[in-house]
CSV table of N, CA and C in Angstrom, one decimal:
chain,number,residue,atom,x,y,z
A,251,SER,N,0.9,-1.3,-0.3
A,251,SER,CA,0.2,-0.2,0.2
A,251,SER,C,1.0,1.4,0.1
A,252,ARG,N,0.0,2.5,-0.6
A,252,ARG,CA,1.0,3.7,-1.0
A,252,ARG,C,0.9,4.1,0.6
A,253,VAL,N,2.3,5.1,0.9
A,253,VAL,CA,2.3,5.8,2.4
A,253,VAL,C,1.8,7.1,2.0
A,254,ILE,N,1.0,7.4,2.7
A,254,ILE,CA,0.2,9.0,2.7
A,254,ILE,C,1.0,9.7,3.7
A,255,PRO,N,2.2,10.8,3.7
A,255,PRO,CA,2.2,11.5,4.7
A,255,PRO,C,0.7,12.5,5.3
A,256,LEU,N,1.0,12.2,6.4
A,256,LEU,CA,0.0,12.8,6.9
A,256,LEU,C,0.2,14.2,7.5
A,257,THR,N,1.5,14.5,7.5
A,257,THR,CA,1.9,16.0,7.8
A,257,THR,C,1.6,17.1,7.2
A,258,VAL,N,1.5,16.6,5.5
A,258,VAL,CA,1.1,17.6,3.9
A,258,VAL,C,-0.4,17.6,4.3
A,259,CYS,N,-1.2,16.7,4.7
A,259,CYS,CA,-2.2,16.6,5.2
A,259,CYS,C,-2.4,18.2,6.3
A,260,ILE,N,-1.9,17.8,7.1
A,260,ILE,CA,-1.8,19.3,8.0
A,260,ILE,C,-1.7,20.6,7.6
A,261,LEU,N,-0.1,20.6,7.0
A,261,LEU,CA,0.2,21.8,6.7
A,261,LEU,C,-0.4,22.2,5.4
A,262,ASP,N,-1.2,21.3,4.6
A,262,ASP,CA,-2.0,21.9,3.8
A,262,ASP,C,-3.3,22.5,3.9
A,263,LEU,N,-3.8,21.5,4.5
A,263,LEU,CA,-5.0,21.7,5.0
A,263,LEU,C,-5.5,22.3,6.1
A,264,LEU,N,-4.5,22.3,7.2
A,264,LEU,CA,-5.0,23.0,8.5
A,264,LEU,C,-4.5,24.2,9.0
A,265,SER,N,-4.9,25.8,9.3
A,265,SER,CA,-4.5,26.9,9.8
A,265,SER,C,-3.3,26.6,10.7
A,266,LEU,N,-2.4,27.3,10.6
A,266,LEU,CA,-1.1,27.4,11.5
A,266,LEU,C,-1.7,27.2,13.3
A,267,SER,N,-2.6,28.1,13.6
A,267,SER,CA,-3.4,28.3,14.6
A,267,SER,C,-4.3,26.8,15.3
A,268,ALA,N,-4.4,25.8,14.0
A,268,ALA,CA,-5.4,24.9,14.6
A,268,ALA,C,-3.9,23.8,14.8
A,269,MET,N,-2.4,24.0,13.9
A,269,MET,CA,-1.4,23.0,14.6
A,269,MET,C,-0.7,23.5,15.9
A,270,VAL,N,-0.9,24.8,16.4
A,270,VAL,CA,-0.6,25.3,17.4
A,270,VAL,C,-1.1,24.6,18.5
A,271,ARG,N,-2.4,24.7,18.5
A,271,ARG,CA,-3.7,24.3,19.4
A,271,ARG,C,-3.4,22.8,19.2
A,272,ILE,N,-2.9,21.8,18.0
A,272,ILE,CA,-2.6,20.9,18.5
A,272,ILE,C,-1.6,20.2,19.2
A,273,ALA,N,-0.4,21.0,18.7
A,273,ALA,CA,1.0,20.7,19.9
A,273,ALA,C,0.6,21.2,21.2
A,274,LEU,N,-0.2,22.3,21.5
A,274,LEU,CA,-0.4,22.9,22.8
A,274,LEU,C,-1.3,21.5,23.8
A,275,ALA,N,-2.3,21.3,22.8
A,275,ALA,CA,-3.1,20.1,23.5
A,275,ALA,C,-2.5,18.9,23.9
A,276,PHE,N,-2.2,18.5,22.7
A,276,PHE,CA,-1.1,17.1,22.8
A,276,PHE,C,-0.4,17.2,24.4
A,277,THR,N,0.6,18.4,24.2
A,277,THR,CA,1.9,18.3,24.9
A,277,THR,C,1.5,18.8,26.6
A,278,SER,N,0.2,19.3,26.9
A,278,SER,CA,0.1,19.7,28.3
A,278,SER,C,0.2,18.4,29.4
A,279,PHE,N,0.1,17.7,29.0
A,279,PHE,CA,0.2,16.3,30.1
A,279,PHE,C,1.6,15.9,30.3
A,280,VAL,N,1.9,15.1,31.1
A,280,VAL,CA,3.3,14.6,31.2
A,280,VAL,C,3.2,13.1,30.6
A,281,ALA,N,2.5,12.1,31.1
A,281,ALA,CA,2.5,10.9,31.2
A,281,ALA,C,1.0,10.7,30.1
A,282,ALA,N,1.3,10.5,29.1
A,282,ALA,CA,0.2,9.4,28.1
A,282,ALA,C,0.3,7.8,28.3
A,283,HIS,N,-1.5,7.6,28.6
A,283,HIS,CA,-1.7,6.6,28.7
A,283,HIS,C,-2.7,6.2,27.7
A,284,ALA,N,-2.8,5.3,27.2
A,284,ALA,CA,-3.7,4.9,26.3
A,284,ALA,C,-5.1,4.8,26.9
A,285,SER,N,-5.2,4.0,28.2
A,285,SER,CA,-6.2,4.0,28.9
A,285,SER,C,-7.1,5.5,29.6
A,286,LEU,N,-6.1,6.4,29.4
A,286,LEU,CA,-6.5,7.9,30.0
A,286,LEU,C,-7.8,8.4,28.9
A,287,PRO,N,-9.0,8.9,29.7
A,287,PRO,CA,-9.7,9.3,28.6
A,287,PRO,C,-9.6,10.4,27.6
A,288,LEU,N,-10.2,10.4,26.3
A,288,LEU,CA,-10.1,11.4,25.4
A,288,LEU,C,-11.1,12.6,25.6
A,289,GLN,N,-10.2,13.4,24.9
A,289,GLN,CA,-10.6,14.9,25.5
A,289,GLN,C,-10.4,15.4,23.6
A,290,GLN,N,-11.6,15.7,23.1
A,290,GLN,CA,-11.9,16.5,21.7
A,290,GLN,C,-10.9,17.7,21.6
A,291,VAL,N,-10.0,17.5,20.9
A,291,VAL,CA,-8.8,18.9,20.7
A,291,VAL,C,-9.2,19.7,19.3
A,292,GLU,N,-9.9,19.2,18.5
A,292,GLU,CA,-10.1,19.7,16.9
A,292,GLU,C,-11.5,19.7,16.7
A,293,THR,N,-11.9,20.2,16.1
A,293,THR,CA,-13.4,20.7,15.1
A,293,THR,C,-12.6,21.0,13.6
A,294,THR,N,-12.5,20.2,12.7
A,294,THR,CA,-12.4,20.7,11.5
A,294,THR,C,-13.7,21.6,10.6
A,295,THR,N,-14.0,22.8,10.4
A,295,THR,CA,-15.5,22.7,9.7
A,295,THR,C,-14.7,24.0,8.5
A,296,PHE,N,-13.1,23.7,8.1
A,296,PHE,CA,-12.8,24.6,7.1
A,296,PHE,C,-12.6,23.5,5.6
A,297,LYS,N,-13.5,23.9,4.6
A,297,LYS,CA,-13.5,22.3,3.8
A,297,LYS,C,-12.7,23.0,2.8
A,298,PRO,N,-11.5,22.8,2.0
A,298,PRO,CA,-10.6,23.6,1.6
A,298,PRO,C,-11.5,23.8,-0.2
A,299,ALA,N,-11.2,24.6,-1.0
A,299,ALA,CA,-11.7,24.5,-2.2
A,299,ALA,C,-10.8,23.6,-2.9
A,300,GLY,N,-11.9,22.7,-4.1
A,300,GLY,CA,-11.1,21.8,-5.2
A,300,GLY,C,-10.9,20.1,-4.9
A,301,TRP,N,-11.2,20.7,-3.0
A,301,TRP,CA,-10.6,19.4,-2.8
A,301,TRP,C,-12.2,18.3,-2.8
A,302,ARG,N,-12.7,16.9,-3.2
A,302,ARG,CA,-13.6,16.4,-3.0
A,302,ARG,C,-13.9,15.3,-2.2
A,303,LEU,N,-14.0,15.4,-1.0
A,303,LEU,CA,-14.8,13.8,-0.2
A,303,LEU,C,-14.9,13.1,-1.0
A,304,GLY,N,-14.0,11.8,-0.4
A,304,GLY,CA,-14.0,10.3,-1.4
A,304,GLY,C,-14.9,9.5,0.0
A,305,GLU,N,-14.2,8.3,-0.3
A,305,GLU,CA,-15.0,6.8,0.6
A,305,GLU,C,-14.2,7.3,1.8
A,306,ALA,N,-14.6,6.4,2.7
A,306,ALA,CA,-13.5,6.3,3.8
A,306,ALA,C,-12.2,5.8,3.5
A,307,SER,N,-11.0,5.7,4.1
A,307,SER,CA,-9.9,5.4,3.7
A,307,SER,C,-10.0,3.9,4.6
A,308,SER,N,-9.5,3.0,3.9
A,308,SER,CA,-9.2,1.6,4.1
A,308,SER,C,-8.2,1.8,5.4
A,309,PRO,N,-8.8,0.9,6.0
A,309,PRO,CA,-8.0,0.8,7.6
A,309,PRO,C,-6.7,-0.2,7.5
A,310,GLU,N,-6.7,-0.6,6.5
A,310,GLU,CA,-4.8,-1.5,6.0
A,310,GLU,C,-4.3,-0.4,5.6
A,311,SER,N,-4.8,0.7,5.2
A,311,SER,CA,-3.7,1.7,4.2
A,311,SER,C,-2.3,2.2,5.2
A,312,THR,N,-1.5,2.8,4.9
A,312,THR,CA,-0.5,3.3,5.9
A,312,THR,C,-0.3,4.8,5.6
A,313,ILE,N,-0.4,5.7,6.9
A,313,ILE,CA,-0.2,6.9,6.9
A,313,ILE,C,1.2,7.3,7.7
A,314,GLU,N,1.7,8.3,7.3
A,314,GLU,CA,2.7,8.8,8.2
A,314,GLU,C,1.4,10.1,9.2
A,315,LEU,N,1.6,9.7,10.7
A,315,LEU,CA,1.0,10.3,11.8
A,315,LEU,C,2.3,11.1,12.3
A,316,THR,N,2.3,12.2,12.6
A,316,THR,CA,3.4,13.4,13.2
A,316,THR,C,2.5,14.1,14.0
A,317,PHE,N,3.2,14.0,15.1
A,317,PHE,CA,3.0,15.2,16.2
A,317,PHE,C,4.1,16.1,16.8
A,318,ALA,N,3.3,17.3,16.6
A,318,ALA,CA,4.9,18.8,17.1
A,318,ALA,C,4.5,19.0,18.7
A,319,VAL,N,5.8,18.8,19.2
A,319,VAL,CA,5.4,18.8,20.8
A,319,VAL,C,5.8,20.2,20.7
A,320,LYS,N,5.3,20.6,21.8
A,320,LYS,CA,5.8,22.3,22.2
A,320,LYS,C,6.9,22.4,22.6
A,321,GLN,N,7.7,23.4,21.5
A,321,GLN,CA,9.2,24.5,22.4
A,321,GLN,C,8.7,25.0,23.5
A,322,ARG,N,10.3,25.1,24.3
A,322,ARG,CA,10.8,25.7,24.7
A,322,ARG,C,11.4,26.8,24.6
A,323,GLY,N,11.7,27.8,25.2
A,323,GLY,CA,12.9,28.8,24.9
A,323,GLY,C,12.2,29.9,23.8
A,324,VAL,N,11.2,29.7,23.3
A,324,VAL,CA,11.1,30.3,22.3
A,324,VAL,C,11.5,32.3,22.4
A,325,ASN,N,11.0,32.6,23.7
A,325,ASN,CA,11.0,34.1,23.9
A,325,ASN,C,12.7,34.4,24.3
A,326,ASP,N,13.2,33.2,24.7
A,326,ASP,CA,15.0,33.5,25.2
A,326,ASP,C,15.7,33.4,23.6
A,327,LEU,N,14.9,32.6,22.4
A,327,LEU,CA,15.8,32.8,21.2
A,327,LEU,C,15.5,33.7,20.6
A,328,HIS,N,14.6,34.0,20.7
A,328,HIS,CA,14.2,35.8,19.8
A,328,HIS,C,15.0,36.7,20.6
A,329,ASP,N,15.2,36.5,21.7
A,329,ASP,CA,15.9,37.7,22.9
A,329,ASP,C,17.3,37.6,22.5
A,330,ALA,N,17.9,36.4,22.3
A,330,ALA,CA,19.2,35.8,21.9
A,330,ALA,C,19.8,36.6,20.8
A,331,LEU,N,18.4,36.5,19.4
A,331,LEU,CA,18.6,36.8,17.9
A,331,LEU,C,18.7,38.4,18.1
A,332,MET,N,17.5,38.9,18.7
A,332,MET,CA,18.1,40.7,18.8
A,332,MET,C,19.1,41.2,19.3
A,333,ARG,N,19.9,40.3,20.3
A,333,ARG,CA,21.4,40.9,21.0
A,333,ARG,C,22.2,40.6,20.2
A,334,VAL,N,22.1,39.4,19.4
A,334,VAL,CA,23.2,39.1,18.2
A,334,VAL,C,22.9,40.0,16.8
A,335,SER,N,22.2,40.8,16.7
A,335,SER,CA,21.7,41.5,15.8
A,335,SER,C,22.2,43.1,15.8
A,336,LYS,N,21.7,43.0,16.7
A,336,LYS,CA,21.9,44.5,17.6
A,336,LYS,C,23.1,45.4,17.6
A,337,PRO,N,24.0,46.2,16.5
A,337,PRO,CA,25.6,46.9,16.7
A,337,PRO,C,26.0,47.0,18.2
A,338,SER,N,24.9,47.6,18.7
A,338,SER,CA,25.5,47.9,20.3
A,338,SER,C,25.4,47.3,21.2
A,339,SER,N,25.2,46.1,20.7
A,339,SER,CA,25.5,45.1,21.9
A,339,SER,C,26.7,44.7,21.8
A,340,PRO,N,27.0,44.1,23.3
A,340,PRO,CA,28.2,43.6,23.4
A,340,PRO,C,28.5,42.0,22.9
A,341,GLU,N,26.9,41.9,22.2
A,341,GLU,CA,26.8,40.1,21.9
A,341,GLU,C,27.1,39.8,20.1
A,342,TYR,N,26.8,41.2,19.5
A,342,TYR,CA,26.6,41.9,18.3
A,342,TYR,C,27.5,40.6,17.2
A,343,GLY,N,27.1,39.9,16.8
A,343,GLY,CA,27.7,39.2,15.7
A,343,GLY,C,28.0,37.7,16.2
A,344,ARG,N,27.8,37.7,17.5
A,344,ARG,CA,28.2,36.1,17.7
A,344,ARG,C,26.7,35.2,18.1
A,345,HIS,N,26.6,34.6,16.7
A,345,HIS,CA,25.5,33.8,16.1
A,345,HIS,C,25.6,32.5,16.7
A,346,LEU,N,24.7,32.3,17.1
A,346,LEU,CA,24.0,31.0,17.5
A,346,LEU,C,24.5,30.0,16.7
A,347,THR,N,24.9,28.8,17.4
A,347,THR,CA,24.8,27.4,15.8
A,347,THR,C,23.8,26.8,16.0
A,348,ASN,N,23.3,26.3,14.9
A,348,ASN,CA,21.8,25.7,15.1
A,348,ASN,C,22.1,24.5,16.3
A,349,GLU,N,23.3,23.9,16.9
A,349,GLU,CA,22.9,23.1,17.8
A,349,GLU,C,22.6,23.9,19.1
A,350,GLU,N,22.5,25.0,19.3
A,350,GLU,CA,22.9,26.0,20.6
A,350,GLU,C,21.1,26.0,20.2
A,351,VAL,N,20.8,26.5,18.8
A,351,VAL,CA,19.3,26.4,18.9
A,351,VAL,C,18.6,25.6,18.9
A,352,HIS,N,18.8,24.5,18.4
A,352,HIS,CA,17.7,23.2,19.3
A,352,HIS,C,17.9,22.7,20.3
A,353,GLU,N,19.1,23.1,21.3
A,353,GLU,CA,18.9,22.9,22.8
A,353,GLU,C,18.0,24.3,23.2
A,354,MET,N,18.0,25.2,22.9
A,354,MET,CA,17.5,26.2,23.8
A,354,MET,C,15.9,26.3,23.5
A,355,THR,N,15.8,25.6,22.0
A,355,THR,CA,14.1,24.8,22.1
A,355,THR,C,13.6,24.1,22.2
A,356,ALA,N,14.5,22.9,22.4
A,356,ALA,CA,14.1,21.6,22.9
A,356,ALA,C,12.9,21.8,23.8
A,357,PRO,N,12.0,20.8,23.6
A,357,PRO,CA,10.8,20.9,24.2
A,357,PRO,C,11.3,19.9,25.6
A,358,ASP,N,10.4,20.0,26.6
A,358,ASP,CA,10.1,19.8,28.0
A,358,ASP,C,10.8,18.3,27.9
A,359,PRO,N,11.6,17.0,28.1
A,359,PRO,CA,11.6,16.0,27.8
A,359,PRO,C,10.6,14.7,28.3
A,360,GLY,N,10.3,15.2,29.8
A,360,GLY,CA,8.9,14.5,29.9
A,360,GLY,C,7.7,14.5,28.6
A,361,HIS,N,7.5,16.1,27.9
A,361,HIS,CA,6.3,16.2,27.0
A,361,HIS,C,7.0,14.9,25.8
A,362,ILE,N,8.2,14.6,25.4
A,362,ILE,CA,8.8,14.2,24.4
A,362,ILE,C,8.4,12.6,24.5
A,363,SER,N,8.8,12.4,25.5
A,363,SER,CA,8.5,11.2,26.4
A,363,SER,C,7.1,10.7,26.2
A,364,ALA,N,6.1,11.3,26.6
A,364,ALA,CA,4.4,11.4,26.4
A,364,ALA,C,4.5,10.9,25.2
A,365,VAL,N,4.8,11.5,24.2
A,365,VAL,CA,4.2,11.4,23.0
A,365,VAL,C,4.8,10.2,22.6
A,366,MET,N,6.2,9.9,22.8
A,366,MET,CA,7.0,8.5,22.1
A,366,MET,C,5.9,7.4,23.0
A,367,GLN,N,5.7,7.5,24.4
A,367,GLN,CA,4.7,6.9,24.9
A,367,GLN,C,3.5,6.4,24.2
A,368,PHE,N,2.8,7.3,24.7
A,368,PHE,CA,1.8,7.5,23.6
A,368,PHE,C,1.2,6.4,22.1
A,369,MET,N,2.8,6.6,21.2
A,369,MET,CA,2.4,6.2,19.7
A,369,MET,C,3.2,4.7,19.8
A,370,LYS,N,3.9,3.8,21.3
A,370,LYS,CA,4.3,2.8,21.4
A,370,LYS,C,3.2,2.1,21.9
A,371,GLU,N,2.3,2.4,22.9
A,371,GLU,CA,1.3,1.8,23.6
A,371,GLU,C,0.5,1.4,22.1
A,372,HIS,N,0.6,2.3,21.3
A,372,HIS,CA,-0.9,1.8,20.1
A,372,HIS,C,-0.1,1.0,18.7
A,373,GLY,N,1.1,0.6,19.6
A,373,GLY,CA,2.3,-0.5,18.3
A,373,GLY,C,2.9,0.4,17.2
A,374,ALA,N,3.2,1.9,17.3
A,374,ALA,CA,3.6,2.6,16.3
A,374,ALA,C,5.4,2.4,17.0
A,375,GLU,N,6.2,2.9,16.0
A,375,GLU,CA,7.5,3.0,16.4
A,375,GLU,C,8.0,4.5,15.8
A,376,PRO,N,7.6,5.5,16.7
A,376,PRO,CA,7.9,6.9,17.0
A,376,PRO,C,9.3,6.9,16.5
A,377,ARG,N,9.5,8.4,15.7
A,377,ARG,CA,10.9,8.4,15.1
A,377,ARG,C,10.8,10.3,15.5
A,378,HIS,N,12.1,10.6,15.9
A,378,HIS,CA,12.3,12.0,15.8
A,378,HIS,C,12.5,12.8,14.5
A,379,LEU,N,11.7,13.4,14.2
A,379,LEU,CA,12.2,14.3,12.9
A,379,LEU,C,13.1,15.6,12.6
A,380,THR,N,13.3,16.2,13.7
A,380,THR,CA,14.5,17.0,14.1
A,380,THR,C,14.9,16.8,15.3
A,381,PRO,N,16.5,17.4,15.5
A,381,PRO,CA,17.2,17.4,16.1
A,381,PRO,C,17.3,17.6,17.6
A,382,ASN,N,16.0,18.5,18.0
A,382,ASN,CA,15.3,19.0,19.4
A,382,ASN,C,14.0,17.9,19.6
A,383,GLY,N,13.8,17.1,18.7
A,383,GLY,CA,12.5,16.5,19.1
A,383,GLY,C,11.0,17.3,19.0
A,384,ASP,N,11.1,18.3,18.7
A,384,ASP,CA,9.9,18.8,18.7
A,384,ASP,C,8.8,18.3,17.5
A,385,MET,N,9.2,17.3,16.7
A,385,MET,CA,8.2,16.7,15.4
A,385,MET,C,9.0,15.5,16.1
A,386,ILE,N,7.8,14.4,16.4
A,386,ILE,CA,7.9,13.0,16.2
A,386,ILE,C,6.8,12.5,14.7
A,387,SER,N,7.2,11.4,14.9
A,387,SER,CA,6.5,10.6,13.5
A,387,SER,C,6.6,9.0,14.0
A,388,ALA,N,5.7,8.7,13.0
A,388,ALA,CA,5.3,7.5,13.4
A,388,ALA,C,4.7,6.7,11.9
A,389,LEU,N,4.8,5.2,11.1
A,389,LEU,CA,4.1,5.4,10.2
A,389,LEU,C,3.4,4.1,10.6
A,390,VAL,N,1.8,4.4,10.6
A,390,VAL,CA,0.8,3.7,11.1
A,390,VAL,C,-0.3,3.3,10.4
A,391,SER,N,-1.1,2.4,10.3
A,391,SER,CA,-2.3,1.9,9.7
A,391,SER,C,-3.0,2.6,9.8
A,392,VAL,N,-4.3,2.8,8.9
A,392,VAL,CA,-5.4,3.5,9.3
A,392,VAL,C,-6.5,3.3,10.2
A,393,LYS,N,-6.1,2.3,10.5
A,393,LYS,CA,-7.2,1.7,12.0
A,393,LYS,C,-6.1,2.3,12.5
A,394,THR,N,-5.3,2.0,13.1
A,394,THR,CA,-4.5,2.5,14.5
A,394,THR,C,-4.5,3.8,14.7
A,395,ALA,N,-4.3,4.7,13.5
A,395,ALA,CA,-4.7,5.8,13.6
A,395,ALA,C,-6.1,6.6,14.3
A,396,GLU,N,-6.9,5.6,13.4
A,396,GLU,CA,-8.4,6.1,14.2
A,396,GLU,C,-8.4,5.9,15.3
A,397,THR,N,-8.0,4.6,16.1
A,397,THR,CA,-8.3,4.2,17.4
A,397,THR,C,-7.6,5.3,18.6
A,398,MET,N,-6.2,5.5,17.8
A,398,MET,CA,-5.1,6.6,18.8
A,398,MET,C,-6.2,7.9,18.6
A,399,LEU,N,-6.6,8.2,17.8
A,399,LEU,CA,-7.1,9.8,17.8
A,399,LEU,C,-8.4,9.7,17.7
A,400,ASN,N,-9.4,9.1,18.1
A,400,ASN,CA,-10.8,8.5,18.4
A,400,ASN,C,-11.7,9.6,16.9
A,401,ALA,N,-11.2,9.0,15.5
A,401,ALA,CA,-11.4,9.4,14.3
A,401,ALA,C,-11.5,9.1,13.4
A,402,LYS,N,-12.5,9.3,12.5
A,402,LYS,CA,-12.3,8.6,10.9
A,402,LYS,C,-11.9,8.9,9.8
A,403,TYR,N,-11.0,8.4,8.8
A,403,TYR,CA,-10.2,9.0,8.1
A,403,TYR,C,-11.1,8.5,6.7
A,404,PHE,N,-10.4,9.8,6.2
A,404,PHE,CA,-11.3,9.8,4.7
A,404,PHE,C,-10.5,10.0,3.5
A,405,GLN,N,-11.0,9.3,2.5
A,405,GLN,CA,-9.8,9.8,1.3
A,405,GLN,C,-10.3,11.2,0.8
A,406,HIS,N,-9.3,12.2,0.4
A,406,HIS,CA,-10.1,13.5,-0.3
A,406,HIS,C,-9.3,13.7,-1.5
A,407,HIS,N,-10.1,14.2,-2.4
A,407,HIS,CA,-9.7,14.0,-3.8
A,407,HIS,C,-9.3,15.6,-4.6
A,408,HIS,N,-8.1,15.4,-5.2
A,408,HIS,CA,-7.9,17.1,-5.6
A,408,HIS,C,-7.7,16.9,-7.3
A,409,PRO,N,-8.3,17.9,-7.9
A,409,PRO,CA,-7.7,18.3,-9.7
A,409,PRO,C,-7.1,17.7,-10.2
A,410,SER,N,-5.9,18.0,-9.2
A,410,SER,CA,-4.7,17.6,-9.9
A,410,SER,C,-3.9,16.1,-9.9
A,411,GLY,N,-4.8,15.4,-9.4
A,411,GLY,CA,-4.3,14.1,-8.8
A,411,GLY,C,-4.5,13.4,-7.8
A,412,VAL,N,-4.2,14.5,-6.6
A,412,VAL,CA,-3.4,14.0,-5.3
A,412,VAL,C,-4.4,13.6,-4.6
A,413,GLU,N,-3.9,12.5,-3.6
A,413,GLU,CA,-5.5,12.0,-3.2
A,413,GLU,C,-4.5,11.8,-1.6
A,414,ILE,N,-5.6,12.6,-1.0
A,414,ILE,CA,-4.6,12.0,0.4
A,414,ILE,C,-5.6,11.4,1.8
A,415,SER,N,-5.2,10.8,2.9
A,415,SER,CA,-6.2,10.5,3.7
A,415,SER,C,-5.9,11.4,5.1
A,416,ARG,N,-7.5,11.7,5.2
A,416,ARG,CA,-7.3,12.8,6.5
A,416,ARG,C,-8.5,12.7,7.0
A,417,VAL,N,-8.8,12.9,8.1
A,417,VAL,CA,-9.6,13.0,9.4
A,417,VAL,C,-10.9,14.6,9.0
A,418,LEU,N,-11.8,14.1,8.8
A,418,LEU,CA,-13.0,14.7,8.1
A,418,LEU,C,-13.1,15.7,9.0
A,419,ASP,N,-14.0,15.2,10.0
A,419,ASP,CA,-14.6,16.6,11.1
A,419,ASP,C,-13.7,16.4,12.5
A,420,SER,N,-13.3,15.7,13.2
A,420,SER,CA,-13.1,16.2,14.4
A,420,SER,C,-12.1,15.1,14.7
A,421,TYR,N,-11.1,15.2,15.7
A,421,TYR,CA,-9.9,14.0,16.6
A,421,TYR,C,-10.0,14.6,18.1
A,422,SER,N,-9.4,13.5,18.6
A,422,SER,CA,-9.0,13.4,20.1
A,422,SER,C,-7.8,13.3,20.5
A,423,LEU,N,-7.3,13.4,22.1
A,423,LEU,CA,-6.0,13.4,22.4
A,423,LEU,C,-6.2,13.2,23.8
A,424,PRO,N,-5.0,12.1,24.6
A,424,PRO,CA,-5.4,12.1,25.4
A,424,PRO,C,-5.5,13.0,26.5
A,425,ARG,N,-6.1,13.0,27.7
A,425,ARG,CA,-6.2,14.3,28.5
A,425,ARG,C,-4.5,14.4,29.2
């Protein structure tokens, strides 16, 4: 079966604010367990122009499920960038390395662990997509994703020939 990256769906079809709400809602807990009650965190009302709703996605199809984990230190990063960019600052020109930026913005290790555990409890093999662990992904069956998110996936067709598997209305995450 063809792998359809869910990240593309999220980036193309959800607003940035919706992505932020997803990340904040998912990382607001420190320990995730499959037995915890689920809380609905998103209801999609936006139906993109040009896309046609198709049939329910095949439960055996594989998708890439990606979770954004809330970063820490974003304000500190902004302040550091302002200091190294201001000619009158003693730190002017002392640019941060990529490693320093990743270290400064890395999510709470407990949040990363909670996301990893949640995915593993559903049989997924999560992997970090970024050096600081703020994006975690796994290939899962549609059936597994539907169970994890208490959601129903449908095929969406675009006139360009692109076909994606996406939640139609809402999904839920552990509290």
